[in-house]
Coordinates of C-alpha atoms in Angstrom, one line a residue:
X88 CA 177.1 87.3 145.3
X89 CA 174.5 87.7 142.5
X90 CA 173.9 91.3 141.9
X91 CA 169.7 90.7 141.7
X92 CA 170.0 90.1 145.0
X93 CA 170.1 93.2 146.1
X94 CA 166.3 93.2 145.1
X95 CA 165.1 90.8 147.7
X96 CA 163.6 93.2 150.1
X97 CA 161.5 94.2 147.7
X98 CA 157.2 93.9 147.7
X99 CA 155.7 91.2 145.6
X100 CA 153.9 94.3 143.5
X101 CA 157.5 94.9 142.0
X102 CA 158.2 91.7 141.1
X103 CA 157.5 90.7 137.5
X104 CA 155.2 87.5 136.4
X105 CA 156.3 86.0 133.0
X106 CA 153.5 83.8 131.3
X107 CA 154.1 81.9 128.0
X108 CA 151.1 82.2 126.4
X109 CA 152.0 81.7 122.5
X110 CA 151.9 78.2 121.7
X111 CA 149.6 76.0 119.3
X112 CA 147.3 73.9 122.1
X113 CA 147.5 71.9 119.0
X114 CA 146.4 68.4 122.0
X115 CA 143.4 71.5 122.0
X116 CA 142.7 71.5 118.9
X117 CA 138.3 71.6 119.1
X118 CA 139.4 75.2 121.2
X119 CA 142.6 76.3 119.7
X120 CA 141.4 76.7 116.2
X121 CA 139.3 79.6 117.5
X122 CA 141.6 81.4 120.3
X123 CA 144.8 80.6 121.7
X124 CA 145.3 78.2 124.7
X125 CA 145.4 80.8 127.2
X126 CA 142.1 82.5 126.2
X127 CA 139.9 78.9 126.6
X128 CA 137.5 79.4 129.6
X129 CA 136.9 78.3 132.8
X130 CA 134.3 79.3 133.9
X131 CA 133.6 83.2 132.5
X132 CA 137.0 84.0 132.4
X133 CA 139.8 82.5 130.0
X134 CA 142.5 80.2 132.1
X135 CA 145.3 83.1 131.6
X136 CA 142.8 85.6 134.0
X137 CA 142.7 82.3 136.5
X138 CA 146.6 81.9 136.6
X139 CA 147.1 85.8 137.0
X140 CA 144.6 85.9 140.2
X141 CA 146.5 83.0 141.6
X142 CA 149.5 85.3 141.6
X143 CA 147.2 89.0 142.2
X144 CA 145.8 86.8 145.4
X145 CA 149.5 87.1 146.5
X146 CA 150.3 90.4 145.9
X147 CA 152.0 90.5 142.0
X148 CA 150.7 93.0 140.2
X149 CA 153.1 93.2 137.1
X150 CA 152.9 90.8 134.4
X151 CA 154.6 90.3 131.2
X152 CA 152.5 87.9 128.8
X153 CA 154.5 86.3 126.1
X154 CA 152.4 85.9 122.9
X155 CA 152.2 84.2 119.7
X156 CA 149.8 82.3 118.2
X157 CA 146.4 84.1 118.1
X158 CA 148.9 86.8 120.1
X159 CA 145.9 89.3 119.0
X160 CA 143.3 88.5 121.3
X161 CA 145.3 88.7 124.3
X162 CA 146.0 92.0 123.1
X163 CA 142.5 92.7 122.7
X164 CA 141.5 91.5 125.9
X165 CA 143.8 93.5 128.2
X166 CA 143.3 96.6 126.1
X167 CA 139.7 96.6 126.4
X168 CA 139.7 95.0 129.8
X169 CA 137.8 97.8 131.5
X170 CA 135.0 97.2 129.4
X171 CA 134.5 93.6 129.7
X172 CA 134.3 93.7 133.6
X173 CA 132.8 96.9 134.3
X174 CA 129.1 98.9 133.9
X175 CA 130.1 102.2 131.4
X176 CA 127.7 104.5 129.1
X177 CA 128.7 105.9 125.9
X178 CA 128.1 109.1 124.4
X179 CA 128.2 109.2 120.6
X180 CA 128.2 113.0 119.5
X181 CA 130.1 114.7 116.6
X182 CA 132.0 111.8 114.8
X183 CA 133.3 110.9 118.4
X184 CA 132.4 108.2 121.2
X185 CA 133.6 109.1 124.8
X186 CA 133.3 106.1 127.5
X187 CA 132.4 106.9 130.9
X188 CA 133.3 103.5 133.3
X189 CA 131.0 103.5 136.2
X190 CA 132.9 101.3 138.3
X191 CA 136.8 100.4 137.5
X192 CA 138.2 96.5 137.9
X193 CA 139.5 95.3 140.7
X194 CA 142.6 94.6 139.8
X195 CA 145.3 97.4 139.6
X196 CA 147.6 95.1 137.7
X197 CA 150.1 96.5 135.0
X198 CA 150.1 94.3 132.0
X199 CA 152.8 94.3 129.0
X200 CA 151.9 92.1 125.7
X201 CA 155.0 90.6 123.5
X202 CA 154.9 89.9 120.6
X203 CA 157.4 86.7 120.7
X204 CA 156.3 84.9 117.4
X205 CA 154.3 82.5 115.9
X206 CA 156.2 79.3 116.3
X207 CA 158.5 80.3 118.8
X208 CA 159.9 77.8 121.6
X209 CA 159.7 78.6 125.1
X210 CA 163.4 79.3 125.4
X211 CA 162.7 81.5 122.4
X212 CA 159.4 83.6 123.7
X213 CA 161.2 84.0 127.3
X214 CA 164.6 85.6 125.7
X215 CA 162.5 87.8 123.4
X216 CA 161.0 89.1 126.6
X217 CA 164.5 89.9 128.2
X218 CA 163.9 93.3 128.7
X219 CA 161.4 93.7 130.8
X220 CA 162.4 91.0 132.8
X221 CA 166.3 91.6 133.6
X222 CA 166.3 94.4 136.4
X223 CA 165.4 91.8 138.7
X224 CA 164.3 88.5 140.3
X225 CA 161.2 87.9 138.0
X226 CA 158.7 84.7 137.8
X227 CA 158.1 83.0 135.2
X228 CA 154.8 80.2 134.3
X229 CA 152.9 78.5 131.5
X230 CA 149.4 79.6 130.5
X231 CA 147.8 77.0 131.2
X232 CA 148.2 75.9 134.6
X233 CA 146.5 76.1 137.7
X234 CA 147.6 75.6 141.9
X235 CA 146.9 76.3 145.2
X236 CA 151.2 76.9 145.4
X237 CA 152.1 79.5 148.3
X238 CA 154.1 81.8 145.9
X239 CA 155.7 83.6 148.7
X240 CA 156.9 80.6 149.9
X241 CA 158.5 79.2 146.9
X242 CA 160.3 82.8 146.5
X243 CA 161.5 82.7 150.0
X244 CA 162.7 78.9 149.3
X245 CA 164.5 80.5 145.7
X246 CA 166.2 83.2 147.8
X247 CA 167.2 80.4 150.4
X248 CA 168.9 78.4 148.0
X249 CA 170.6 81.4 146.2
X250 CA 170.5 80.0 143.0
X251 CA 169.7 81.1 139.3
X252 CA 166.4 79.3 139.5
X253 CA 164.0 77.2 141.1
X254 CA 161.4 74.9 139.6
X255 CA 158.5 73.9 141.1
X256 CA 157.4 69.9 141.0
X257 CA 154.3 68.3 141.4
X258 CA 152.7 65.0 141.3
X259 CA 150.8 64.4 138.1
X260 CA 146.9 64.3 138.3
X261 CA 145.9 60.8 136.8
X262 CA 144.5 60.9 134.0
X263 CA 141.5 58.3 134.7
X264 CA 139.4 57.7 137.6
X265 CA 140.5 54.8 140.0
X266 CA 138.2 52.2 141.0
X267 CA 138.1 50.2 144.2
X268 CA 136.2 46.9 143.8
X269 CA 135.2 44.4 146.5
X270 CA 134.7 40.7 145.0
X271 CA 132.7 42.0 142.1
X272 CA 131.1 45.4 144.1
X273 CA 132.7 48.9 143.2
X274 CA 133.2 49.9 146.8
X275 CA 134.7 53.5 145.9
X276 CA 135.4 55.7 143.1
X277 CA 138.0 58.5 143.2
X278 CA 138.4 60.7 140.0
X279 CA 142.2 61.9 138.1
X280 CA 143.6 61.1 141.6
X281 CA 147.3 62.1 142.1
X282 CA 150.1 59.7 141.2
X283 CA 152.4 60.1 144.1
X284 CA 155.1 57.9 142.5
X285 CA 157.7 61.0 141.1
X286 CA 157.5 64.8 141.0
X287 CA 157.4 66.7 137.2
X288 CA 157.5 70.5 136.2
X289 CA 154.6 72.2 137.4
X290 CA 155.8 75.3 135.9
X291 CA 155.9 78.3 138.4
X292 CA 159.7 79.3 138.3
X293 CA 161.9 82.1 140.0
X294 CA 164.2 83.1 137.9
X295 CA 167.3 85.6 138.5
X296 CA 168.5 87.7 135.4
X297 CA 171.4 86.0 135.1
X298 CA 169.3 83.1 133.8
X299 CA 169.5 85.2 130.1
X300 CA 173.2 84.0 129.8
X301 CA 171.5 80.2 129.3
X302 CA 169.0 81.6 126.6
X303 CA 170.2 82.1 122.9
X304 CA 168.4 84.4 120.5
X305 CA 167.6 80.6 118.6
X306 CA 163.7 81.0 117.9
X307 CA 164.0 77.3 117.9
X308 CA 165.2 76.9 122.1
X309 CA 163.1 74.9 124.3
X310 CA 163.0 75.8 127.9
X311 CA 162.5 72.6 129.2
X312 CA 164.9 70.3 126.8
X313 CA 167.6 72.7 126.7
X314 CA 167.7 75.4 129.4
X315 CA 166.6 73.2 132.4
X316 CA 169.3 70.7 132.2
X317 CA 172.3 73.0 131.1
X318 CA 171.3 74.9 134.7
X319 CA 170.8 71.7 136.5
X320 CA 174.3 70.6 135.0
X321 CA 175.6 73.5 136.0
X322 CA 174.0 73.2 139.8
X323 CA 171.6 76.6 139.0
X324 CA 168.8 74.8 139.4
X325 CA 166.9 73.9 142.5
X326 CA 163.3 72.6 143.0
X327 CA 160.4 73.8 145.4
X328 CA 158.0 70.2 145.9
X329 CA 154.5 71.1 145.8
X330 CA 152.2 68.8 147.4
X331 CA 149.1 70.3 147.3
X332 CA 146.6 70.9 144.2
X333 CA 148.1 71.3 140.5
X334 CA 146.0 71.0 137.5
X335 CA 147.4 71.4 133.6
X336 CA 144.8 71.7 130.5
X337 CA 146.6 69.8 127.7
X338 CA 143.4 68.4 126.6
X339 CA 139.4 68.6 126.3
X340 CA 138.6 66.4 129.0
X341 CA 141.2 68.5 131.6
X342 CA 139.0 71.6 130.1
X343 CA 136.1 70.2 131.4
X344 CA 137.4 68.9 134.6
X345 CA 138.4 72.6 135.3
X346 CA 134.8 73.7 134.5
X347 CA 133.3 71.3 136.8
X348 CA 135.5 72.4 139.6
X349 CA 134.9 75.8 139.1
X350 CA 131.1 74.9 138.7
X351 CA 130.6 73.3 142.1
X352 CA 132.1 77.1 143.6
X353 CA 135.3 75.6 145.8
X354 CA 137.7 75.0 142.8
X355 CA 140.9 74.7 144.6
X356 CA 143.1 77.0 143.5
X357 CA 140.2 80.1 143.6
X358 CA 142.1 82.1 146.8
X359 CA 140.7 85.2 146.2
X360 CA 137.6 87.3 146.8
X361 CA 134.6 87.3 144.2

């Protein structure tokens, strides 16, 4: 039996939520050149605040980002998070500044930053994280996705399956708008409708600690080329389907698609309280 599960009963809050959030966004590049992928907005808030309320909504509360490029603003962000969301007076006497918040966030989330370098893979970033991650059953995600994915249930179907990990697929949001035409008429329009010919990666992993043995202390190892397949080789690997909303933002025009739906107030993946 594998020895992490002996974790199983415990909460969500306990449960540690991985996030790459080091690479280039170099498809990004009219964002990137300013702030890491993560950081872009949707919205008022940068996409990484969006993915971690996906997982607060369901109870997490510990998460371990996994930095790199532009690593510094994340840093700056979660250090100074009080004062970006919250009313608070300072008082300058003496050489010295003292902050009084008048109202805290509402999140009481624990956040760890690592450093995992600048052109580090995702193998890489994830086994430069390994120890905050290996006491447990941990999850694991990319910065830069978005879903309306029952977390609890894809950790109950992980612990099900009793394996070392479990992937989640998707169907792949089209990248153009499909038109339906009647003799020379367009009769409907439906915009980046879903392809429902063949799951892909959506990202949002379990992982068990045992998952480490697979990773190499190679800067150069890629999750998904290298890691993924050894497991799924090895029969580790199981998948949760997803049939419901999944949305990536590889490129300006998914940046702006994101915007509108959270524009309109009933973007899909939004499961929490204002």
């Amino acid at each position: 039996m594998i020895e992490s599960r002996t974790t199983k009963e415990n909460p969500l809050s306990e449960i540690p939520v991985a996030i790459l959030c080091g690479g280039r966004g170099t498809r990004l590049k009219e964002e990137t050149e300013a702030m890491p992928k993560p950081m872009i907005k949707v919205g008022d808030q940068p996409m990484l605040w969006h993915i971690m309320k996906i997982y607060y909504s369901h109870g997490f509360r510990k998460f371990v980002l996994l930095t790199g490029y532009k690593g510094e603003q994340i840093k700056e962000y979660f250090s100074r998070y009080p004062i970006y969301h919250t009313d608070f007076t300072v008082k300058f006497r003496e050489g010295t500044a003292d902050i009084t918040y008048h109202t805290l966030p509402k999140e009481d989330w624990e956040v760890t930053v690592v450093d995992t370098g600048l052109d580090t893979q995702t193998g890489g970033r994830l086994k430069r994280a390994e120890r905050f991650l290996n006491k447990g059953t941990f999850m694991f995600t990319y910065g830069d996705g978005v879903s309306n994915i029952e977390l609890p249930k894809l950790l109950a179907f992980h612990r099900e399956h009793a394996g070392l990990a479990t992937m989640t697929g998707v169907f792949p949001p089209g990248r153009f708008g499909i038109i339906q035409v009647d003799g020379k008429r367009v009769v409907n329009f439906q915009e980046k409708p879903n392809i429902r010919e063949g799951h892909v990666n959506g990202g949002f992993f379990v992982l068990e600690p045992e998952v480490f043995r697979f990773l190499s202390n190679d800067s150069l190892l890629n999750f998904e080329k290298e890691v993924l397949p050894r497991l799924a080789n090895e029969s580790h690997l199981s998948v949760f389907l997803h049939d419901g909303y999944w949305q990536c933002m590889d490129t300006l025009r998914d940046v702006e698609f994101l915007n509108d739906e959270w524009a309109k107030g009933n973007a899909p993946w939004k499961n929490w309280e204002s």
